[in-house]
PDB file of N, CA and C in Angstrom:
ATOM      1  N   UNK O   1     -34.820 -21.167 -13.709  1.00  0.00           N
ATOM      2  CA  UNK O   1     -35.901 -20.112 -13.463  1.00  0.00           C
ATOM      3  C   UNK O   1     -35.574 -19.382 -12.041  1.00  0.00           C
ATOM      4  N   UNK O   2     -35.995 -18.274 -11.999  1.00  0.00           N
ATOM      5  CA  UNK O   2     -35.692 -17.108 -10.841  1.00  0.00           C
ATOM      6  C   UNK O   2     -36.644 -16.950 -10.600  1.00  0.00           C
ATOM      7  N   UNK O   3     -36.358 -16.264  -9.146  1.00  0.00           N
ATOM      8  CA  UNK O   3     -37.949 -15.656  -8.443  1.00  0.00           C
ATOM      9  C   UNK O   3     -37.340 -14.230  -7.980  1.00  0.00           C
ATOM     10  N   UNK O   4     -38.253 -13.627  -8.156  1.00  0.00           N
ATOM     11  CA  UNK O   4     -38.445 -11.992  -8.069  1.00  0.00           C
ATOM     12  C   UNK O   4     -39.585 -11.433  -7.000  1.00  0.00           C
ATOM     13  N   UNK O   5     -39.172 -10.721  -6.291  1.00  0.00           N
ATOM     14  CA  UNK O   5     -40.351  -9.998  -5.677  1.00  0.00           C
ATOM     15  C   UNK O   5     -40.448  -8.302  -6.212  1.00  0.00           C
ATOM     16  N   UNK O   6     -41.118  -7.762  -6.755  1.00  0.00           N
ATOM     17  CA  UNK O   6     -41.322  -6.504  -7.358  1.00  0.00           C
ATOM     18  C   UNK O   6     -42.418  -5.819  -6.569  1.00  0.00           C
ATOM     19  N   UNK O   7     -41.662  -4.859  -5.914  1.00  0.00           N
ATOM     20  CA  UNK O   7     -42.388  -4.040  -4.797  1.00  0.00           C
ATOM     21  C   UNK O   7     -43.248  -2.645  -5.865  1.00  0.00           C
ATOM     22  N   UNK O   8     -44.836  -2.950  -5.845  1.00  0.00           N
ATOM     23  CA  UNK O   8     -45.399  -1.956  -6.597  1.00  0.00           C
ATOM     24  C   UNK O   8     -46.519  -1.014  -5.770  1.00  0.00           C
ATOM     25  N   UNK O   9     -46.303  -0.216  -5.104  1.00  0.00           N
ATOM     26  CA  UNK O   9     -47.001   0.645  -4.302  1.00  0.00           C
ATOM     27  C   UNK O   9     -48.299   0.698  -4.602  1.00  0.00           C
ATOM     28  N   UNK O  10     -48.450   1.209  -5.986  1.00  0.00           N
ATOM     29  CA  UNK O  10     -49.913   1.497  -6.368  1.00  0.00           C
ATOM     30  C   UNK O  10     -50.814   0.366  -6.565  1.00  0.00           C
ATOM     31  N   UNK O  11     -50.557  -0.972  -5.997  1.00  0.00           N
ATOM     32  CA  UNK O  11     -51.482  -1.759  -5.845  1.00  0.00           C
ATOM     33  C   UNK O  11     -52.483  -1.683  -5.043  1.00  0.00           C
ATOM     34  N   UNK O  12     -53.760  -1.592  -4.891  1.00  0.00           N
ATOM     35  CA  UNK O  12     -54.447  -1.359  -3.829  1.00  0.00           C
ATOM     36  C   UNK O  12     -55.990  -2.023  -3.704  1.00  0.00           C
ATOM     37  N   UNK O  13     -56.373  -2.903  -4.990  1.00  0.00           N
ATOM     38  CA  UNK O  13     -57.499  -3.656  -4.880  1.00  0.00           C
ATOM     39  C   UNK O  13     -57.309  -4.431  -5.886  1.00  0.00           C
ATOM     40  N   UNK O  14     -58.900  -5.251  -6.139  1.00  0.00           N
ATOM     41  CA  UNK O  14     -58.679  -6.908  -7.139  1.00  0.00           C
ATOM     42  C   UNK O  14     -58.504  -6.146  -8.299  1.00  0.00           C
ATOM     43  N   UNK O  15     -59.047  -4.817  -8.609  1.00  0.00           N
ATOM     44  CA  UNK O  15     -58.982  -4.367 -10.241  1.00  0.00           C
ATOM     45  C   UNK O  15     -57.328  -4.550 -10.524  1.00  0.00           C
ATOM     46  N   UNK O  16     -56.680  -3.695  -9.443  1.00  0.00           N
ATOM     47  CA  UNK O  16     -55.215  -3.617  -9.891  1.00  0.00           C
ATOM     48  C   UNK O  16     -54.732  -5.074  -9.934  1.00  0.00           C
ATOM     49  N   UNK O  17     -54.634  -5.852  -8.752  1.00  0.00           N
ATOM     50  CA  UNK O  17     -54.081  -7.514  -9.327  1.00  0.00           C
ATOM     51  C   UNK O  17     -54.512  -7.741 -10.627  1.00  0.00           C
ATOM     52  N   UNK O  18     -55.735  -7.846 -11.014  1.00  0.00           N
ATOM     53  CA  UNK O  18     -56.152  -8.365 -11.942  1.00  0.00           C
ATOM     54  C   UNK O  18     -55.523  -7.592 -13.437  1.00  0.00           C
ATOM     55  N   UNK O  19     -54.545  -6.451 -13.349  1.00  0.00           N
ATOM     56  CA  UNK O  19     -54.453  -5.835 -14.770  1.00  0.00           C
ATOM     57  C   UNK O  19     -52.829  -6.221 -14.425  1.00  0.00           C
ATOM     58  N   UNK O  20     -52.584  -6.276 -13.259  1.00  0.00           N
ATOM     59  CA  UNK O  20     -50.983  -6.983 -12.934  1.00  0.00           C
ATOM     60  C   UNK O  20     -50.980  -8.102 -13.838  1.00  0.00           C
ATOM     61  N   UNK O  21     -51.610  -8.809 -13.102  1.00  0.00           N
ATOM     62  CA  UNK O  21     -51.810 -10.415 -13.663  1.00  0.00           C
ATOM     63  C   UNK O  21     -51.878 -10.617 -15.107  1.00  0.00           C
ATOM     64  N   UNK O  22     -52.918  -9.750 -15.737  1.00  0.00           N
ATOM     65  CA  UNK O  22     -52.867  -9.994 -17.149  1.00  0.00           C
ATOM     66  C   UNK O  22     -51.937  -9.231 -17.611  1.00  0.00           C
ATOM     67  N   UNK O  23     -51.151  -8.225 -17.458  1.00  0.00           N
ATOM     68  CA  UNK O  23     -50.198  -7.713 -18.163  1.00  0.00           C
ATOM     69  C   UNK O  23     -48.767  -8.595 -17.740  1.00  0.00           C
ATOM     70  N   UNK O  24     -48.766  -9.594 -17.121  1.00  0.00           N
ATOM     71  CA  UNK O  24     -47.327 -10.285 -16.925  1.00  0.00           C
ATOM     72  C   UNK O  24     -47.648 -11.897 -17.396  1.00  0.00           C
ATOM     73  N   UNK O  25     -48.875 -12.681 -17.233  1.00  0.00           N
ATOM     74  CA  UNK O  25     -49.279 -14.034 -17.425  1.00  0.00           C
ATOM     75  C   UNK O  25     -49.089 -13.941 -18.907  1.00  0.00           C
ATOM     76  N   UNK O  26     -48.656 -14.705 -19.549  1.00  0.00           N
ATOM     77  CA  UNK O  26     -48.781 -15.182 -20.986  1.00  0.00           C
ATOM     78  C   UNK O  26     -47.548 -14.948 -21.639  1.00  0.00           C
ATOM     79  N   UNK O  27     -46.440 -13.819 -20.966  1.00  0.00           N
ATOM     80  CA  UNK O  27     -45.559 -13.586 -21.636  1.00  0.00           C
ATOM     81  C   UNK O  27     -44.297 -14.661 -21.619  1.00  0.00           C
ATOM     82  N   UNK O  28     -43.648 -14.776 -22.717  1.00  0.00           N
ATOM     83  CA  UNK O  28     -42.754 -15.698 -22.953  1.00  0.00           C
ATOM     84  C   UNK O  28     -41.710 -15.773 -21.524  1.00  0.00           C
ATOM     85  N   UNK O  29     -41.551 -16.747 -20.908  1.00  0.00           N
ATOM     86  CA  UNK O  29     -40.595 -17.082 -19.908  1.00  0.00           C
ATOM     87  C   UNK O  29     -41.576 -16.811 -18.298  1.00  0.00           C
ATOM     88  N   UNK O  30     -42.414 -16.603 -18.341  1.00  0.00           N
ATOM     89  CA  UNK O  30     -42.980 -16.145 -16.852  1.00  0.00           C
ATOM     90  C   UNK O  30     -43.671 -17.586 -16.846  1.00  0.00           C
ATOM     91  N   UNK O  31     -43.286 -18.186 -15.979  1.00  0.00           N
ATOM     92  CA  UNK O  31     -43.696 -19.098 -15.246  1.00  0.00           C
ATOM     93  C   UNK O  31     -44.938 -19.092 -14.208  1.00  0.00           C
ATOM     94  N   UNK O  32     -45.012 -18.153 -13.246  1.00  0.00           N
ATOM     95  CA  UNK O  32     -45.960 -17.831 -12.423  1.00  0.00           C
ATOM     96  C   UNK O  32     -45.994 -16.626 -11.820  1.00  0.00           C
ATOM     97  N   UNK O  33     -46.952 -15.737 -11.485  1.00  0.00           N
ATOM     98  CA  UNK O  33     -47.420 -14.550 -11.333  1.00  0.00           C
ATOM     99  C   UNK O  33     -47.819 -14.491 -10.090  1.00  0.00           C
ATOM    100  N   UNK O  34     -48.138 -14.316  -8.841  1.00  0.00           N
ATOM    101  CA  UNK O  34     -48.818 -13.830  -7.633  1.00  0.00           C
ATOM    102  C   UNK O  34     -48.890 -12.482  -7.376  1.00  0.00           C
ATOM    103  N   UNK O  35     -49.956 -11.868  -7.047  1.00  0.00           N
ATOM    104  CA  UNK O  35     -49.977 -10.523  -6.281  1.00  0.00           C
ATOM    105  C   UNK O  35     -50.385 -10.462  -5.031  1.00  0.00           C
ATOM    106  N   UNK O  36     -50.005  -9.883  -3.904  1.00  0.00           N
ATOM    107  CA  UNK O  36     -50.230  -9.785  -2.537  1.00  0.00           C
ATOM    108  C   UNK O  36     -50.783  -8.107  -2.628  1.00  0.00           C
ATOM    109  N   UNK O  37     -52.130  -8.019  -2.583  1.00  0.00           N
ATOM    110  CA  UNK O  37     -52.629  -6.430  -2.432  1.00  0.00           C
ATOM    111  C   UNK O  37     -52.520  -6.089  -1.130  1.00  0.00           C
ATOM    112  N   UNK O  38     -52.321  -6.651   0.099  1.00  0.00           N
ATOM    113  CA  UNK O  38     -51.781  -6.273   1.153  1.00  0.00           C
ATOM    114  C   UNK O  38     -50.497  -5.725   1.253  1.00  0.00           C
ATOM    115  N   UNK O  39     -49.552  -6.442   0.870  1.00  0.00           N
ATOM    116  CA  UNK O  39     -48.065  -5.892   1.000  1.00  0.00           C
ATOM    117  C   UNK O  39     -47.392  -5.177  -0.398  1.00  0.00           C
ATOM    118  N   UNK O  40     -48.565  -5.265  -1.454  1.00  0.00           N
ATOM    119  CA  UNK O  40     -48.188  -4.598  -2.701  1.00  0.00           C
ATOM    120  C   UNK O  40     -47.057  -4.960  -3.519  1.00  0.00           C
ATOM    121  N   UNK O  41     -47.149  -6.368  -3.345  1.00  0.00           N
ATOM    122  CA  UNK O  41     -45.911  -7.132  -3.892  1.00  0.00           C
ATOM    123  C   UNK O  41     -46.106  -7.773  -5.077  1.00  0.00           C
ATOM    124  N   UNK O  42     -45.543  -7.984  -6.007  1.00  0.00           N
ATOM    125  CA  UNK O  42     -45.788  -9.162  -7.284  1.00  0.00           C
ATOM    126  C   UNK O  42     -44.866 -10.274  -6.835  1.00  0.00           C
ATOM    127  N   UNK O  43     -44.878 -11.707  -6.758  1.00  0.00           N
ATOM    128  CA  UNK O  43     -43.966 -12.438  -6.868  1.00  0.00           C
ATOM    129  C   UNK O  43     -44.072 -13.220  -7.962  1.00  0.00           C
ATOM    130  N   UNK O  44     -42.916 -12.956  -8.986  1.00  0.00           N
ATOM    131  CA  UNK O  44     -42.612 -13.645 -10.252  1.00  0.00           C
ATOM    132  C   UNK O  44     -41.454 -14.570 -10.237  1.00  0.00           C
ATOM    133  N   UNK O  45     -42.221 -15.525 -10.948  1.00  0.00           N
ATOM    134  CA  UNK O  45     -41.424 -16.724 -10.991  1.00  0.00           C
ATOM    135  C   UNK O  45     -41.024 -16.783 -12.706  1.00  0.00           C
ATOM    136  N   UNK O  46     -40.133 -16.654 -13.266  1.00  0.00           N
ATOM    137  CA  UNK O  46     -39.677 -16.582 -14.483  1.00  0.00           C
ATOM    138  C   UNK O  46     -38.264 -16.937 -14.995  1.00  0.00           C
ATOM    139  N   UNK O  47     -38.110 -17.227 -16.389  1.00  0.00           N
ATOM    140  CA  UNK O  47     -36.906 -17.477 -17.013  1.00  0.00           C
ATOM    141  C   UNK O  47     -36.396 -16.533 -17.382  1.00  0.00           C
ATOM    142  N   UNK O  48     -34.908 -16.112 -16.646  1.00  0.00           N
ATOM    143  CA  UNK O  48     -34.354 -14.777 -17.142  1.00  0.00           C
ATOM    144  C   UNK O  48     -33.586 -14.925 -18.453  1.00  0.00           C
ATOM    145  N   UNK O  49     -33.249 -15.971 -18.955  1.00  0.00           N
ATOM    146  CA  UNK O  49     -33.152 -16.292 -20.261  1.00  0.00           C
ATOM    147  C   UNK O  49     -34.104 -15.955 -21.504  1.00  0.00           C
ATOM    148  N   UNK O  50     -35.199 -15.856 -21.198  1.00  0.00           N
ATOM    149  CA  UNK O  50     -36.419 -15.513 -21.803  1.00  0.00           C
ATOM    150  C   UNK O  50     -37.141 -14.405 -21.671  1.00  0.00           C
ATOM    151  N   UNK O  51     -37.224 -13.954 -20.501  1.00  0.00           N
ATOM    152  CA  UNK O  51     -37.849 -12.624 -20.023  1.00  0.00           C
ATOM    153  C   UNK O  51     -36.990 -11.607 -19.832  1.00  0.00           C
ATOM    154  N   UNK O  52     -37.323 -10.499 -20.755  1.00  0.00           N
ATOM    155  CA  UNK O  52     -36.644  -9.159 -20.370  1.00  0.00           C
ATOM    156  C   UNK O  52     -37.539  -8.659 -19.146  1.00  0.00           C
ATOM    157  N   UNK O  53     -36.871  -8.427 -18.068  1.00  0.00           N
ATOM    158  CA  UNK O  53     -37.384  -7.988 -16.477  1.00  0.00           C
ATOM    159  C   UNK O  53     -37.504  -6.732 -16.666  1.00  0.00           C
ATOM    160  N   UNK O  54     -36.741  -6.121 -17.626  1.00  0.00           N
ATOM    161  CA  UNK O  54     -36.911  -4.682 -17.732  1.00  0.00           C
ATOM    162  C   UNK O  54     -38.196  -4.026 -18.801  1.00  0.00           C
ATOM    163  N   UNK O  55     -38.360  -4.999 -19.774  1.00  0.00           N
ATOM    164  CA  UNK O  55     -39.323  -4.558 -20.138  1.00  0.00           C
ATOM    165  C   UNK O  55     -40.700  -5.215 -19.239  1.00  0.00           C
ATOM    166  N   UNK O  56     -40.460  -6.033 -18.666  1.00  0.00           N
ATOM    167  CA  UNK O  56     -42.187  -6.744 -17.866  1.00  0.00           C
ATOM    168  C   UNK O  56     -42.091  -5.376 -17.199  1.00  0.00           C
ATOM    169  N   UNK O  57     -41.076  -4.616 -16.510  1.00  0.00           N
ATOM    170  CA  UNK O  57     -41.338  -3.539 -15.678  1.00  0.00           C
ATOM    171  C   UNK O  57     -41.591  -2.173 -16.298  1.00  0.00           C
ATOM    172  N   UNK O  58     -41.493  -2.015 -17.373  1.00  0.00           N
ATOM    173  CA  UNK O  58     -41.690  -0.884 -18.021  1.00  0.00           C
ATOM    174  C   UNK O  58     -43.301  -1.297 -18.697  1.00  0.00           C
ATOM    175  N   UNK O  59     -43.907  -2.641 -18.884  1.00  0.00           N
ATOM    176  CA  UNK O  59     -45.275  -2.670 -19.371  1.00  0.00           C
ATOM    177  C   UNK O  59     -46.309  -2.591 -18.171  1.00  0.00           C
ATOM    178  N   UNK O  60     -45.694  -3.016 -16.978  1.00  0.00           N
ATOM    179  CA  UNK O  60     -46.655  -2.487 -15.698  1.00  0.00           C
ATOM    180  C   UNK O  60     -46.493  -0.865 -15.616  1.00  0.00           C
ATOM    181  N   UNK O  61     -45.353  -0.350 -15.618  1.00  0.00           N
ATOM    182  CA  UNK O  61     -45.490   1.159 -15.741  1.00  0.00           C
ATOM    183  C   UNK O  61     -46.354   1.757 -16.851  1.00  0.00           C
ATOM    184  N   UNK O  62     -46.272   0.861 -17.781  1.00  0.00           N
ATOM    185  CA  UNK O  62     -47.410   1.661 -19.040  1.00  0.00           C
ATOM    186  C   UNK O  62     -49.034   1.491 -18.466  1.00  0.00           C
ATOM    187  N   UNK O  63     -49.123   0.136 -17.788  1.00  0.00           N
ATOM    188  CA  UNK O  63     -50.480   0.148 -17.182  1.00  0.00           C
ATOM    189  C   UNK O  63     -51.007   1.059 -16.261  1.00  0.00           C
ATOM    190  N   UNK O  64     -49.622   1.555 -15.785  1.00  0.00           N
ATOM    191  CA  UNK O  64     -49.950   2.611 -14.452  1.00  0.00           C
ATOM    192  C   UNK O  64     -49.489   1.763 -12.883  1.00  0.00           C
ATOM    193  N   UNK O  65     -48.987   1.067 -13.007  1.00  0.00           N
ATOM    194  CA  UNK O  65     -48.327   0.282 -11.658  1.00  0.00           C
ATOM    195  C   UNK O  65     -46.659   0.594 -11.646  1.00  0.00           C
ATOM    196  N   UNK O  66     -46.329   1.262 -11.272  1.00  0.00           N
ATOM    197  CA  UNK O  66     -44.518   1.268 -11.617  1.00  0.00           C
ATOM    198  C   UNK O  66     -43.700   0.731 -10.525  1.00  0.00           C
ATOM    199  N   UNK O  67     -42.868  -0.423 -10.814  1.00  0.00           N
ATOM    200  CA  UNK O  67     -41.865  -0.811  -9.769  1.00  0.00           C
ATOM    201  C   UNK O  67     -41.188   0.091  -9.042  1.00  0.00           C
ATOM    202  N   UNK O  68     -41.200   0.185  -7.811  1.00  0.00           N
ATOM    203  CA  UNK O  68     -40.830   1.172  -6.989  1.00  0.00           C
ATOM    204  C   UNK O  68     -39.108   0.078  -6.688  1.00  0.00           C
ATOM    205  N   UNK O  69     -39.013  -0.937  -6.482  1.00  0.00           N
ATOM    206  CA  UNK O  69     -38.020  -1.800  -6.397  1.00  0.00           C
ATOM    207  C   UNK O  69     -38.218  -2.954  -6.600  1.00  0.00           C
ATOM    208  N   UNK O  70     -37.213  -3.941  -6.519  1.00  0.00           N
ATOM    209  CA  UNK O  70     -36.770  -5.380  -6.514  1.00  0.00           C
ATOM    210  C   UNK O  70     -36.340  -6.140  -5.467  1.00  0.00           C
ATOM    211  N   UNK O  71     -36.698  -7.224  -5.069  1.00  0.00           N
ATOM    212  CA  UNK O  71     -35.957  -7.992  -3.981  1.00  0.00           C
ATOM    213  C   UNK O  71     -35.714  -9.153  -4.845  1.00  0.00           C
ATOM    214  N   UNK O  72     -34.504  -9.991  -4.827  1.00  0.00           N
ATOM    215  CA  UNK O  72     -34.292 -11.406  -5.381  1.00  0.00           C
ATOM    216  C   UNK O  72     -35.199 -12.419  -4.378  1.00  0.00           C
ATOM    217  N   UNK O  73     -35.758 -13.280  -4.689  1.00  0.00           N
ATOM    218  CA  UNK O  73     -36.154 -14.331  -4.239  1.00  0.00           C
ATOM    219  C   UNK O  73     -37.908 -13.493  -3.973  1.00  0.00           C
ATOM    220  N   UNK O  74     -38.494 -14.597  -3.189  1.00  0.00           N
ATOM    221  CA  UNK O  74     -39.910 -14.245  -2.655  1.00  0.00           C
ATOM    222  C   UNK O  74     -39.853 -13.680  -1.313  1.00  0.00           C
ATOM    223  N   UNK O  75     -39.922 -12.321  -1.094  1.00  0.00           N
ATOM    224  CA  UNK O  75     -39.948 -12.048   0.259  1.00  0.00           C
ATOM    225  C   UNK O  75     -41.616 -11.709   1.388  1.00  0.00           C
ATOM    226  N   UNK O  76     -42.163 -12.444   0.597  1.00  0.00           N
ATOM    227  CA  UNK O  76     -43.698 -12.558   1.346  1.00  0.00           C
ATOM    228  C   UNK O  76     -44.268 -13.729   0.844  1.00  0.00           C
ATOM    229  N   UNK O  77     -45.112 -14.471   2.059  1.00  0.00           N
ATOM    230  CA  UNK O  77     -45.797 -15.639   1.566  1.00  0.00           C
ATOM    231  C   UNK O  77     -47.282 -15.361   1.294  1.00  0.00           C
ATOM    232  N   UNK O  78     -47.620 -15.773   0.433  1.00  0.00           N
ATOM    233  CA  UNK O  78     -49.050 -15.615   0.271  1.00  0.00           C
ATOM    234  C   UNK O  78     -49.690 -17.071   0.794  1.00  0.00           C
ATOM    235  N   UNK O  79     -50.815 -16.553   1.211  1.00  0.00           N
ATOM    236  CA  UNK O  79     -51.979 -17.687   1.748  1.00  0.00           C
ATOM    237  C   UNK O  79     -52.159 -18.581   0.637  1.00  0.00           C
ATOM    238  N   UNK O  80     -52.325 -19.932   0.868  1.00  0.00           N
ATOM    239  CA  UNK O  80     -52.789 -20.914  -0.122  1.00  0.00           C
ATOM    240  C   UNK O  80     -53.822 -21.073  -0.033  1.00  0.00           C
ATOM    241  N   UNK O  81     -54.606 -21.035  -1.462  1.00  0.00           N
ATOM    242  CA  UNK O  81     -56.210 -21.686  -1.464  1.00  0.00           C
ATOM    243  C   UNK O  81     -56.838 -20.811  -0.745  1.00  0.00           C
ATOM    244  N   UNK O  82     -58.344 -20.765  -0.719  1.00  0.00           N
ATOM    245  CA  UNK O  82     -59.273 -19.865   0.003  1.00  0.00           C
ATOM    246  C   UNK O  82     -59.804 -19.049  -1.206  1.00  0.00           C
ATOM    247  N   UNK O  83     -59.206 -18.343  -2.353  1.00  0.00           N
ATOM    248  CA  UNK O  83     -59.290 -17.419  -2.986  1.00  0.00           C
ATOM    249  C   UNK O  83     -60.689 -17.691  -3.998  1.00  0.00           C
ATOM    250  N   UNK O  84     -61.667 -16.910  -4.303  1.00  0.00           N
ATOM    251  CA  UNK O  84     -62.895 -16.701  -5.486  1.00  0.00           C
ATOM    252  C   UNK O  84     -62.057 -16.393  -6.722  1.00  0.00           C
ATOM    253  N   UNK O  85     -61.660 -17.095  -7.784  1.00  0.00           N
ATOM    254  CA  UNK O  85     -61.237 -16.530  -8.806  1.00  0.00           C
ATOM    255  C   UNK O  85     -62.216 -15.522  -9.411  1.00  0.00           C
ATOM    256  N   UNK O  86     -61.380 -14.423  -9.977  1.00  0.00           N
ATOM    257  CA  UNK O  86     -61.893 -13.683 -10.798  1.00  0.00           C
ATOM    258  C   UNK O  86     -62.685 -13.794 -11.695  1.00  0.00           C
ATOM    259  N   UNK O  87     -63.502 -13.717 -12.549  1.00  0.00           N
ATOM    260  CA  UNK O  87     -63.947 -14.301 -14.074  1.00  0.00           C
ATOM    261  C   UNK O  87     -64.783 -13.226 -14.778  1.00  0.00           C
ATOM    262  N   UNK O  88     -64.186 -13.047 -16.333  1.00  0.00           N
ATOM    263  CA  UNK O  88     -65.142 -11.831 -16.912  1.00  0.00           C
ATOM    264  C   UNK O  88     -65.897 -12.457 -17.488  1.00  0.00           C
ATOM    265  N   UNK O  89     -67.384 -11.641 -17.745  1.00  0.00           N
ATOM    266  CA  UNK O  89     -68.382 -11.981 -18.493  1.00  0.00           C
ATOM    267  C   UNK O  89     -68.664 -11.131 -19.494  1.00  0.00           C
TER     268      UNK O  89
END
């Protein structure tokens, strides 16, 4: 498994977060995805032998969230717990 931080400057709200999560979660090779609205970063834990990272970045771009740059590892700490999950009705 690899961990990478995607810098996505167009993330600004909970809707952005939900779109990014739904774009990446469930893709083969994706272990976990976390979004930091405040820092405009996406933390992606994935299997590099299964997930085509360039395609994942292209999918985000298609949704309106282009990846400006990447950094190996997780470069931001997200708080644990205390979040109210978003649910669709």
